[in-house]
């Protein structure tokens, strides 16, 4: 009887410790707006969750919540404390995000990982004290792989885009679309499948990863792959400052230590890997792949179309107290000289 009582007390004590530990764990509610199969949700967030739990000795974890609003509202959701953290596409909020277009400029010709790391470093050196992320704690800047043309018709010359209804995601894409003479249609990426299926649009500018992530292989016939892509798209990951302030300072610092450049590199790497899978699926599904060579006429056409877009961007931010020209020069140097972060890759959550 005595042995049973001792055992019961031990179990009760263990249960009490476990319950207290579970009760005291802080959950970061992360709002996400792409499908669960998107690389951010499938790779980046599970990995970051693991890093956060390890760094805080399991005192902080992360829970992903879907369907919390239009993608452009993610910034406001976190500012208002409706969600603790999220990620957002800068092109969905025209006017607010101008400096982030530095990494979207055409002809950068690098991977998403290289561009993400370069953007993080340059932002923190040149743009950290600007207004764009006021009300948020920025924890990563992520760039998707090269944006390409996915369509219901073949594209062999840029003139074939004229008058076509093409979904563009804002930012530099809008400038490209205007120069190409197409009819721009604004919509968040999750709506693209339905719009193509219903014939509302004739094509879309997106990275090839979204052939898989958004099932575009079911609703397009052609994918035109320009060397280095047409542009890059920029995202950010951010946390509500009050959420961070309410944490034990050592846990807040631990989260920062596994974010920043490390999280940016992870995000870009995951996008790059998803591009490989997207192109593979496109081929297997019978989508016609037009792989354009560097010296092919279409590539030269696009190079001519893109000329001066970077200068226009520099002029567009001339009212801000930043050295945009020097920042762009440094971003290109970092991105083109970048070597993959093997430490990040080695710690990917399976």
mmCIF file of C-alpha atoms in Angstrom:
data_model
loop_
_atom_site.group_PDB
_atom_site.id
_atom_site.type_symbol
_atom_site.label_atom_id
_atom_site.label_comp_id
_atom_site.label_asym_id
_atom_site.label_seq_id
_atom_site.Cartn_x
_atom_site.Cartn_y
_atom_site.Cartn_z
ATOM 1 C CA UNK A 1 0.000 0.000 0.000
ATOM 2 C CA UNK A 2 2.831 2.344 0.939
ATOM 3 C CA UNK A 3 4.580 1.622 -2.368
ATOM 4 C CA UNK A 4 1.387 2.379 -4.270
ATOM 5 C CA UNK A 5 0.950 5.694 -2.449
ATOM 6 C CA UNK A 6 4.524 6.705 -3.210
ATOM 7 C CA UNK A 7 4.053 5.799 -6.877
ATOM 8 C CA UNK A 8 0.790 7.706 -7.021
ATOM 9 C CA UNK A 9 2.399 10.757 -5.452
ATOM 10 C CA UNK A 10 5.270 10.567 -7.927
ATOM 11 C CA UNK A 11 2.880 10.399 -10.858
ATOM 12 C CA UNK A 12 0.845 13.277 -9.478
ATOM 13 C CA UNK A 13 3.971 15.365 -9.011
ATOM 14 C CA UNK A 14 5.127 14.598 -12.548
ATOM 15 C CA UNK A 15 1.712 15.530 -13.867
ATOM 16 C CA UNK A 16 1.789 18.796 -11.956
ATOM 17 C CA UNK A 17 5.203 19.683 -13.391
ATOM 18 C CA UNK A 18 4.084 18.787 -16.905
ATOM 19 C CA UNK A 19 0.875 20.780 -16.582
ATOM 20 C CA UNK A 20 2.706 23.828 -15.291
ATOM 21 C CA UNK A 21 5.230 23.568 -18.092
ATOM 22 C CA UNK A 22 2.545 23.208 -20.753
ATOM 23 C CA UNK A 23 0.478 26.010 -19.230
ATOM 24 C CA UNK A 24 3.433 28.406 -19.149
ATOM 25 C CA UNK A 25 4.406 27.869 -22.798
ATOM 26 C CA UNK A 26 3.781 30.982 -24.905
ATOM 27 C CA UNK A 27 2.203 30.397 -28.299
ATOM 28 C CA UNK A 28 3.041 32.780 -31.145
ATOM 29 C CA UNK A 29 -0.077 32.833 -33.354
ATOM 30 C CA UNK A 30 1.197 33.121 -36.920
ATOM 31 C CA UNK A 31 -1.268 34.165 -39.649
ATOM 32 C CA UNK A 32 -0.547 32.622 -43.054
ATOM 33 C CA UNK A 33 -2.429 33.187 -46.297
ATOM 34 C CA UNK A 34 -0.983 30.749 -48.841
ATOM 35 C CA UNK A 35 -2.051 27.068 -49.030
ATOM 36 C CA UNK A 36 -0.480 24.584 -46.588
ATOM 37 C CA UNK A 37 1.568 23.159 -49.494
ATOM 38 C CA UNK A 38 3.349 26.465 -50.096
ATOM 39 C CA UNK A 39 7.062 26.334 -49.098
ATOM 40 C CA UNK A 40 6.561 28.977 -46.405
ATOM 41 C CA UNK A 41 3.953 26.796 -44.691
ATOM 42 C CA UNK A 42 5.443 23.420 -45.553
ATOM 43 C CA UNK A 43 9.137 24.131 -44.879
ATOM 44 C CA UNK A 44 9.905 27.573 -43.471
ATOM 45 C CA UNK A 45 7.419 27.789 -40.604
ATOM 46 C CA UNK A 46 7.917 24.225 -39.263
ATOM 47 C CA UNK A 47 11.677 24.790 -39.308
ATOM 48 C CA UNK A 48 11.482 28.203 -37.664
ATOM 49 C CA UNK A 49 9.121 26.749 -35.047
ATOM 50 C CA UNK A 50 11.735 24.110 -34.246
ATOM 51 C CA UNK A 51 14.458 26.759 -33.991
ATOM 52 C CA UNK A 52 12.306 28.949 -31.705
ATOM 53 C CA UNK A 53 11.431 26.042 -29.416
ATOM 54 C CA UNK A 54 15.050 24.952 -29.159
ATOM 55 C CA UNK A 55 16.318 28.484 -28.585
ATOM 56 C CA UNK A 56 13.783 29.184 -25.804
ATOM 57 C CA UNK A 57 13.973 25.736 -24.161
ATOM 58 C CA UNK A 58 10.391 25.162 -25.313
ATOM 59 C CA UNK A 59 9.040 28.223 -23.518
ATOM 60 C CA UNK A 60 7.831 29.679 -26.843
ATOM 61 C CA UNK A 61 6.254 27.836 -29.749
ATOM 62 C CA UNK A 62 4.467 28.770 -32.956
ATOM 63 C CA UNK A 63 0.986 27.907 -34.221
ATOM 64 C CA UNK A 64 -0.053 28.634 -37.815
ATOM 65 C CA UNK A 65 -3.555 29.984 -38.408
ATOM 66 C CA UNK A 66 -5.137 30.251 -41.879
ATOM 67 C CA UNK A 67 -7.967 32.265 -43.426
ATOM 68 C CA UNK A 68 -7.528 35.335 -41.263
ATOM 69 C CA UNK A 69 -8.019 37.830 -44.069
ATOM 70 C CA UNK A 70 -6.841 39.157 -47.408
ATOM 71 C CA UNK A 71 -3.057 38.830 -47.862
ATOM 72 C CA UNK A 72 -2.654 42.619 -47.924
ATOM 73 C CA UNK A 73 -4.132 42.884 -44.417
ATOM 74 C CA UNK A 74 -1.469 40.736 -42.737
ATOM 75 C CA UNK A 75 0.598 43.782 -41.790
ATOM 76 C CA UNK A 76 -2.392 45.420 -40.093
ATOM 77 C CA UNK A 77 -3.469 42.206 -38.371
ATOM 78 C CA UNK A 78 -0.129 42.010 -36.626
ATOM 79 C CA UNK A 79 0.064 45.753 -35.890
ATOM 80 C CA UNK A 80 -3.369 45.524 -34.237
ATOM 81 C CA UNK A 81 -2.497 42.368 -32.281
ATOM 82 C CA UNK A 82 -5.141 40.206 -33.992
ATOM 83 C CA UNK A 83 -2.240 37.874 -34.855
ATOM 84 C CA UNK A 84 1.142 37.784 -33.129
ATOM 85 C CA UNK A 85 3.138 37.327 -36.329
ATOM 86 C CA UNK A 86 2.738 36.867 -40.063
ATOM 87 C CA UNK A 87 4.369 37.297 -43.448
ATOM 88 C CA UNK A 88 3.331 39.594 -46.234
ATOM 89 C CA UNK A 89 3.978 40.402 -49.867
ATOM 90 C CA UNK A 90 5.022 44.023 -50.248
ATOM 91 C CA UNK A 91 3.461 44.459 -53.684
ATOM 92 C CA UNK A 92 -0.013 44.013 -52.188
ATOM 93 C CA UNK A 93 0.338 47.306 -50.287
ATOM 94 C CA UNK A 94 1.261 49.936 -52.886
ATOM 95 C CA UNK A 95 2.532 53.187 -51.433
ATOM 96 C CA UNK A 96 3.740 51.789 -48.126
ATOM 97 C CA UNK A 97 6.559 49.622 -49.418
ATOM 98 C CA UNK A 98 8.830 51.425 -51.842
ATOM 99 C CA UNK A 99 12.293 50.636 -50.520
ATOM 100 C CA UNK A 100 11.666 46.881 -50.618
ATOM 101 C CA UNK A 101 11.498 47.173 -54.409
ATOM 102 C CA UNK A 102 15.283 47.349 -54.349
ATOM 103 C CA UNK A 103 15.445 43.545 -54.529
ATOM 104 C CA UNK A 104 12.694 43.234 -57.150
ATOM 105 C CA UNK A 105 14.673 45.030 -59.869
ATOM 106 C CA UNK A 106 15.004 43.124 -63.184
ATOM 107 C CA UNK A 107 18.165 41.328 -64.295
ATOM 108 C CA UNK A 108 19.622 40.636 -60.832
ATOM 109 C CA UNK A 109 20.067 37.037 -62.000
ATOM 110 C CA UNK A 110 20.463 35.248 -58.649
ATOM 111 C CA UNK A 111 18.652 32.667 -56.537
ATOM 112 C CA UNK A 112 15.975 33.504 -54.013
ATOM 113 C CA UNK A 113 18.352 32.606 -51.170
ATOM 114 C CA UNK A 114 21.095 34.945 -52.401
ATOM 115 C CA UNK A 115 18.634 37.781 -52.946
ATOM 116 C CA UNK A 116 17.015 37.265 -49.532
ATOM 117 C CA UNK A 117 20.308 37.445 -47.658
ATOM 118 C CA UNK A 118 21.463 40.463 -49.666
ATOM 119 C CA UNK A 119 18.162 42.236 -49.004
ATOM 120 C CA UNK A 120 18.376 41.589 -45.258
ATOM 121 C CA UNK A 121 21.916 42.918 -45.007
ATOM 122 C CA UNK A 122 21.295 45.986 -47.142
ATOM 123 C CA UNK A 123 17.999 46.833 -45.446
ATOM 124 C CA UNK A 124 19.665 46.806 -42.036
ATOM 125 C CA UNK A 125 22.554 48.935 -43.248
ATOM 126 C CA UNK A 126 20.659 51.533 -45.289
ATOM 127 C CA UNK A 127 16.908 51.400 -44.583
ATOM 128 C CA UNK A 128 16.450 50.177 -41.000
ATOM 129 C CA UNK A 129 15.203 53.493 -39.608
ATOM 130 C CA UNK A 130 12.679 54.245 -42.356
ATOM 131 C CA UNK A 131 8.892 54.205 -41.950
ATOM 132 C CA UNK A 132 7.923 51.074 -43.890
ATOM 133 C CA UNK A 133 7.911 48.654 -40.957
ATOM 134 C CA UNK A 134 6.725 51.022 -38.239
ATOM 135 C CA UNK A 135 4.499 49.181 -35.771
ATOM 136 C CA UNK A 136 6.148 45.840 -36.563
ATOM 137 C CA UNK A 137 9.304 44.030 -35.560
ATOM 138 C CA UNK A 138 10.892 42.836 -38.789
ATOM 139 C CA UNK A 139 12.445 39.368 -38.409
ATOM 140 C CA UNK A 140 13.185 38.324 -42.018
ATOM 141 C CA UNK A 141 13.168 39.486 -45.619
ATOM 142 C CA UNK A 142 12.506 36.733 -48.136
ATOM 143 C CA UNK A 143 12.637 36.820 -51.912
ATOM 144 C CA UNK A 144 11.005 34.243 -54.148
ATOM 145 C CA UNK A 145 12.816 32.809 -57.149
ATOM 146 C CA UNK A 146 12.821 34.488 -60.558
ATOM 147 C CA UNK A 147 9.366 35.542 -61.719
ATOM 148 C CA UNK A 148 8.376 34.059 -65.086
ATOM 149 C CA UNK A 149 5.464 34.139 -67.555
ATOM 150 C CA UNK A 150 2.807 31.422 -67.210
ATOM 151 C CA UNK A 151 0.034 31.632 -69.769
ATOM 152 C CA UNK A 152 -2.707 30.042 -71.829
ATOM 153 C CA UNK A 153 -0.863 30.980 -75.033
ATOM 154 C CA UNK A 154 2.752 30.735 -76.249
ATOM 155 C CA UNK A 155 5.060 33.722 -75.727
ATOM 156 C CA UNK A 156 7.856 33.999 -78.270
ATOM 157 C CA UNK A 157 8.029 37.793 -78.414
ATOM 158 C CA UNK A 158 7.008 40.456 -75.917
ATOM 159 C CA UNK A 159 4.558 41.835 -78.457
ATOM 160 C CA UNK A 160 2.415 38.745 -77.812
ATOM 161 C CA UNK A 161 1.690 40.129 -74.322
ATOM 162 C CA UNK A 162 0.155 43.318 -75.692
ATOM 163 C CA UNK A 163 -3.518 43.559 -74.832
ATOM 164 C CA UNK A 164 -3.504 40.305 -72.881
ATOM 165 C CA UNK A 165 -5.036 40.222 -69.399
ATOM 166 C CA UNK A 166 -2.158 39.314 -67.107
ATOM 167 C CA UNK A 167 -2.296 39.119 -63.348
ATOM 168 C CA UNK A 168 0.496 41.184 -61.775
ATOM 169 C CA UNK A 169 1.328 41.293 -58.080
ATOM 170 C CA UNK A 170 2.280 44.938 -57.731
ATOM 171 C CA UNK A 171 5.669 46.519 -57.165
ATOM 172 C CA UNK A 172 8.121 46.239 -60.048
ATOM 173 C CA UNK A 173 5.802 43.786 -61.814
ATOM 174 C CA UNK A 174 3.389 46.650 -62.436
ATOM 175 C CA UNK A 175 6.122 48.692 -64.109
ATOM 176 C CA UNK A 176 7.071 45.742 -66.321
ATOM 177 C CA UNK A 177 3.440 45.161 -67.236
ATOM 178 C CA UNK A 178 2.923 48.800 -68.191
ATOM 179 C CA UNK A 179 5.994 48.783 -70.421
ATOM 180 C CA UNK A 180 4.879 45.516 -72.057
ATOM 181 C CA UNK A 181 1.486 46.987 -72.980
ATOM 182 C CA UNK A 182 -0.550 44.266 -71.303
ATOM 183 C CA UNK A 183 -3.816 44.705 -69.407
ATOM 184 C CA UNK A 184 -2.832 44.388 -65.742
ATOM 185 C CA UNK A 185 -5.176 42.553 -63.391
ATOM 186 C CA UNK A 186 -4.543 42.920 -59.679
ATOM 187 C CA UNK A 187 -5.301 39.924 -57.450
ATOM 188 C CA UNK A 188 -3.631 37.946 -54.654
ATOM 189 C CA UNK A 189 -1.803 34.808 -55.719
ATOM 190 C CA UNK A 190 -4.316 32.372 -54.139
ATOM 191 C CA UNK A 191 -6.978 33.658 -56.578
ATOM 192 C CA UNK A 192 -4.922 32.989 -59.721
ATOM 193 C CA UNK A 193 -6.069 29.388 -60.298
ATOM 194 C CA UNK A 194 -9.735 30.369 -60.308
ATOM 195 C CA UNK A 195 -9.114 33.378 -62.547
ATOM 196 C CA UNK A 196 -7.237 31.312 -65.132
ATOM 197 C CA UNK A 197 -9.813 28.542 -64.963
ATOM 198 C CA UNK A 198 -12.661 30.997 -65.614
ATOM 199 C CA UNK A 199 -10.810 32.878 -68.351
ATOM 200 C CA UNK A 200 -10.708 36.116 -66.383
ATOM 201 C CA UNK A 201 -6.982 36.348 -67.133
ATOM 202 C CA UNK A 202 -4.791 34.992 -69.928
ATOM 203 C CA UNK A 203 -1.661 34.588 -67.870
ATOM 204 C CA UNK A 204 0.288 35.507 -64.767
ATOM 205 C CA UNK A 205 3.715 36.641 -63.633
ATOM 206 C CA UNK A 206 4.839 34.282 -60.850
ATOM 207 C CA UNK A 207 7.843 32.133 -59.933
ATOM 208 C CA UNK A 208 7.731 28.617 -61.350
ATOM 209 C CA UNK A 209 7.247 27.154 -57.854
ATOM 210 C CA UNK A 210 3.614 28.254 -58.067
ATOM 211 C CA UNK A 211 2.981 25.847 -60.924
ATOM 212 C CA UNK A 212 2.975 23.282 -58.110
ATOM 213 C CA UNK A 213 1.912 25.376 -55.105
ATOM 214 C CA UNK A 214 -1.131 26.881 -56.851
ATOM 215 C CA UNK A 215 -1.734 23.952 -59.271
ATOM 216 C CA UNK A 216 -1.197 26.196 -62.271
ATOM 217 C CA UNK A 217 -0.237 23.136 -64.318
ATOM 218 C CA UNK A 218 -3.971 22.415 -64.522
ATOM 219 C CA UNK A 219 -4.912 25.789 -66.021
ATOM 220 C CA UNK A 220 -1.970 26.950 -68.182
ATOM 221 C CA UNK A 221 -0.546 25.632 -71.427
ATOM 222 C CA UNK A 222 2.779 27.493 -71.545
ATOM 223 C CA UNK A 223 5.558 28.607 -69.213
ATOM 224 C CA UNK A 224 8.154 31.021 -70.580
ATOM 225 C CA UNK A 225 11.436 30.864 -68.671
ATOM 226 C CA UNK A 226 13.584 33.944 -69.181
ATOM 227 C CA UNK A 227 17.233 33.687 -68.062
ATOM 228 C CA UNK A 228 17.391 35.049 -64.523
ATOM 229 C CA UNK A 229 13.646 35.687 -64.635
ATOM 230 C CA UNK A 230 11.753 38.928 -65.146
ATOM 231 C CA UNK A 231 11.871 40.202 -61.567
ATOM 232 C CA UNK A 232 12.004 38.986 -57.964
ATOM 233 C CA UNK A 233 9.160 39.303 -55.472
ATOM 234 C CA UNK A 234 9.811 40.431 -51.902
ATOM 235 C CA UNK A 235 8.166 39.336 -48.661
ATOM 236 C CA UNK A 236 8.761 40.080 -45.014
ATOM 237 C CA UNK A 237 8.227 38.158 -41.778
ATOM 238 C CA UNK A 238 7.264 40.265 -38.777
ATOM 239 C CA UNK A 239 6.114 40.075 -35.152
ATOM 240 C CA UNK A 240 3.972 42.367 -33.026
ATOM 241 C CA UNK A 241 6.368 44.413 -30.830
ATOM 242 C CA UNK A 242 4.058 44.065 -27.821
ATOM 243 C CA UNK A 243 4.230 40.284 -28.138
ATOM 244 C CA UNK A 244 8.024 40.477 -28.013
ATOM 245 C CA UNK A 245 7.966 42.966 -25.110
ATOM 246 C CA UNK A 246 5.765 40.619 -23.052
ATOM 247 C CA UNK A 247 8.269 37.774 -23.364
ATOM 248 C CA UNK A 248 11.130 37.204 -20.970
ATOM 249 C CA UNK A 249 13.929 39.331 -22.520
ATOM 250 C CA UNK A 250 16.145 36.276 -22.938
ATOM 251 C CA UNK A 251 13.410 34.535 -24.952
ATOM 252 C CA UNK A 252 12.877 37.593 -27.141
ATOM 253 C CA UNK A 253 16.598 37.705 -27.854
ATOM 254 C CA UNK A 254 16.629 33.956 -28.514
ATOM 255 C CA UNK A 255 13.902 34.405 -31.161
ATOM 256 C CA UNK A 256 15.881 37.208 -32.784
ATOM 257 C CA UNK A 257 18.970 34.999 -32.818
ATOM 258 C CA UNK A 258 17.201 32.343 -34.935
ATOM 259 C CA UNK A 259 15.584 34.904 -37.221
ATOM 260 C CA UNK A 260 17.121 37.729 -39.235
ATOM 261 C CA UNK A 261 19.611 36.611 -41.848
ATOM 262 C CA UNK A 262 19.215 32.960 -40.872
ATOM 263 C CA UNK A 263 15.441 32.971 -41.389
ATOM 264 C CA UNK A 264 15.825 35.042 -44.570
ATOM 265 C CA UNK A 265 18.258 32.495 -46.011
ATOM 266 C CA UNK A 266 15.915 29.649 -45.090
ATOM 267 C CA UNK A 267 12.972 31.369 -46.761
ATOM 268 C CA UNK A 268 14.864 32.018 -49.984
ATOM 269 C CA UNK A 269 16.290 28.500 -50.049
ATOM 270 C CA UNK A 270 12.843 26.961 -49.613
ATOM 271 C CA UNK A 271 11.520 29.055 -52.503
ATOM 272 C CA UNK A 272 14.403 27.902 -54.707
ATOM 273 C CA UNK A 273 13.770 24.242 -53.925
ATOM 274 C CA UNK A 274 10.096 24.719 -54.672
ATOM 275 C CA UNK A 275 11.007 26.203 -58.070
ATOM 276 C CA UNK A 276 12.758 22.947 -58.955
ATOM 277 C CA UNK A 277 9.655 20.955 -57.992
ATOM 278 C CA UNK A 278 7.378 23.352 -59.880
ATOM 279 C CA UNK A 279 9.339 23.100 -63.114
ATOM 280 C CA UNK A 280 9.424 19.307 -62.825
ATOM 281 C CA UNK A 281 5.648 19.146 -62.401
ATOM 282 C CA UNK A 282 5.103 21.510 -65.327
ATOM 283 C CA UNK A 283 7.113 19.233 -67.609
ATOM 284 C CA UNK A 284 5.369 16.088 -66.359
ATOM 285 C CA UNK A 285 1.952 17.716 -66.845
ATOM 286 C CA UNK A 286 2.600 18.551 -70.485
ATOM 287 C CA UNK A 287 2.961 22.309 -70.034
ATOM 288 C CA UNK A 288 5.062 23.681 -72.897
ATOM 289 C CA UNK A 289 8.306 25.056 -71.460
ATOM 290 C CA UNK A 290 9.943 27.795 -73.482
ATOM 291 C CA UNK A 291 13.458 27.982 -72.054
ATOM 292 C CA UNK A 292 14.921 31.238 -73.374
ATOM 293 C CA UNK A 293 18.682 31.439 -73.868
ATOM 294 C CA UNK A 294 20.693 34.484 -72.763
ATOM 295 C CA UNK A 295 21.360 35.500 -76.361
ATOM 296 C CA UNK A 296 17.930 34.628 -77.730
ATOM 297 C CA UNK A 297 15.847 37.477 -79.235
ATOM 298 C CA UNK A 298 13.233 37.318 -76.447
ATOM 299 C CA UNK A 299 15.901 37.708 -73.760
ATOM 300 C CA UNK A 300 17.345 40.701 -75.592
ATOM 301 C CA UNK A 301 13.858 42.160 -75.983
ATOM 302 C CA UNK A 302 13.288 41.878 -72.272
ATOM 303 C CA UNK A 303 16.674 43.382 -71.458
ATOM 304 C CA UNK A 304 15.739 46.420 -73.558
ATOM 305 C CA UNK A 305 12.310 46.664 -71.912
ATOM 306 C CA UNK A 306 13.877 46.546 -68.425
ATOM 307 C CA UNK A 307 16.451 49.223 -69.128
ATOM 308 C CA UNK A 308 16.067 52.180 -66.789
ATOM 309 C CA UNK A 309 13.609 50.571 -64.358
ATOM 310 C CA UNK A 310 16.281 50.695 -61.652
ATOM 311 C CA UNK A 311 16.915 54.395 -62.299
ATOM 312 C CA UNK A 312 13.177 55.059 -62.101
ATOM 313 C CA UNK A 313 13.077 53.300 -58.728
ATOM 314 C CA UNK A 314 16.005 55.346 -57.399
ATOM 315 C CA UNK A 315 14.190 58.514 -58.455
ATOM 316 C CA UNK A 316 10.931 57.283 -56.874
ATOM 317 C CA UNK A 317 12.518 57.138 -53.403
ATOM 318 C CA UNK A 318 14.517 60.350 -53.727
ATOM 319 C CA UNK A 319 12.250 62.038 -51.157
ATOM 320 C CA UNK A 320 13.539 59.656 -48.479
ATOM 321 C CA UNK A 321 16.760 60.196 -46.558
ATOM 322 C CA UNK A 322 18.517 57.117 -47.976
ATOM 323 C CA UNK A 323 21.329 56.429 -50.430
ATOM 324 C CA UNK A 324 19.293 54.216 -52.740
ATOM 325 C CA UNK A 325 21.907 54.104 -55.491
ATOM 326 C CA UNK A 326 24.668 52.898 -53.188
ATOM 327 C CA UNK A 327 22.299 50.444 -51.495
ATOM 328 C CA UNK A 328 21.321 48.914 -54.859
ATOM 329 C CA UNK A 329 24.965 48.636 -55.887
ATOM 330 C CA UNK A 330 25.818 46.841 -52.640
ATOM 331 C CA UNK A 331 22.796 44.547 -52.865
ATOM 332 C CA UNK A 332 23.887 43.413 -56.326
ATOM 333 C CA UNK A 333 27.444 42.810 -55.133
ATOM 334 C CA UNK A 334 26.327 40.762 -52.125
ATOM 335 C CA UNK A 335 23.741 38.742 -54.050
ATOM 336 C CA UNK A 336 26.012 37.920 -56.994
ATOM 337 C CA UNK A 337 28.905 36.966 -54.710
ATOM 338 C CA UNK A 338 26.811 34.947 -52.257
ATOM 339 C CA UNK A 339 27.498 31.306 -51.491
ATOM 340 C CA UNK A 340 24.708 29.149 -50.075
ATOM 341 C CA UNK A 341 24.364 29.065 -46.275
ATOM 342 C CA UNK A 342 25.118 25.415 -45.554
ATOM 343 C CA UNK A 343 24.461 25.861 -41.835
ATOM 344 C CA UNK A 344 20.856 26.809 -42.543
ATOM 345 C CA UNK A 345 20.371 24.001 -45.044
ATOM 346 C CA UNK A 346 21.750 21.442 -42.584
ATOM 347 C CA UNK A 347 19.080 22.452 -40.052
ATOM 348 C CA UNK A 348 16.007 22.188 -42.253
ATOM 349 C CA UNK A 349 13.039 20.542 -40.539
ATOM 350 C CA UNK A 350 12.278 17.286 -42.320
#
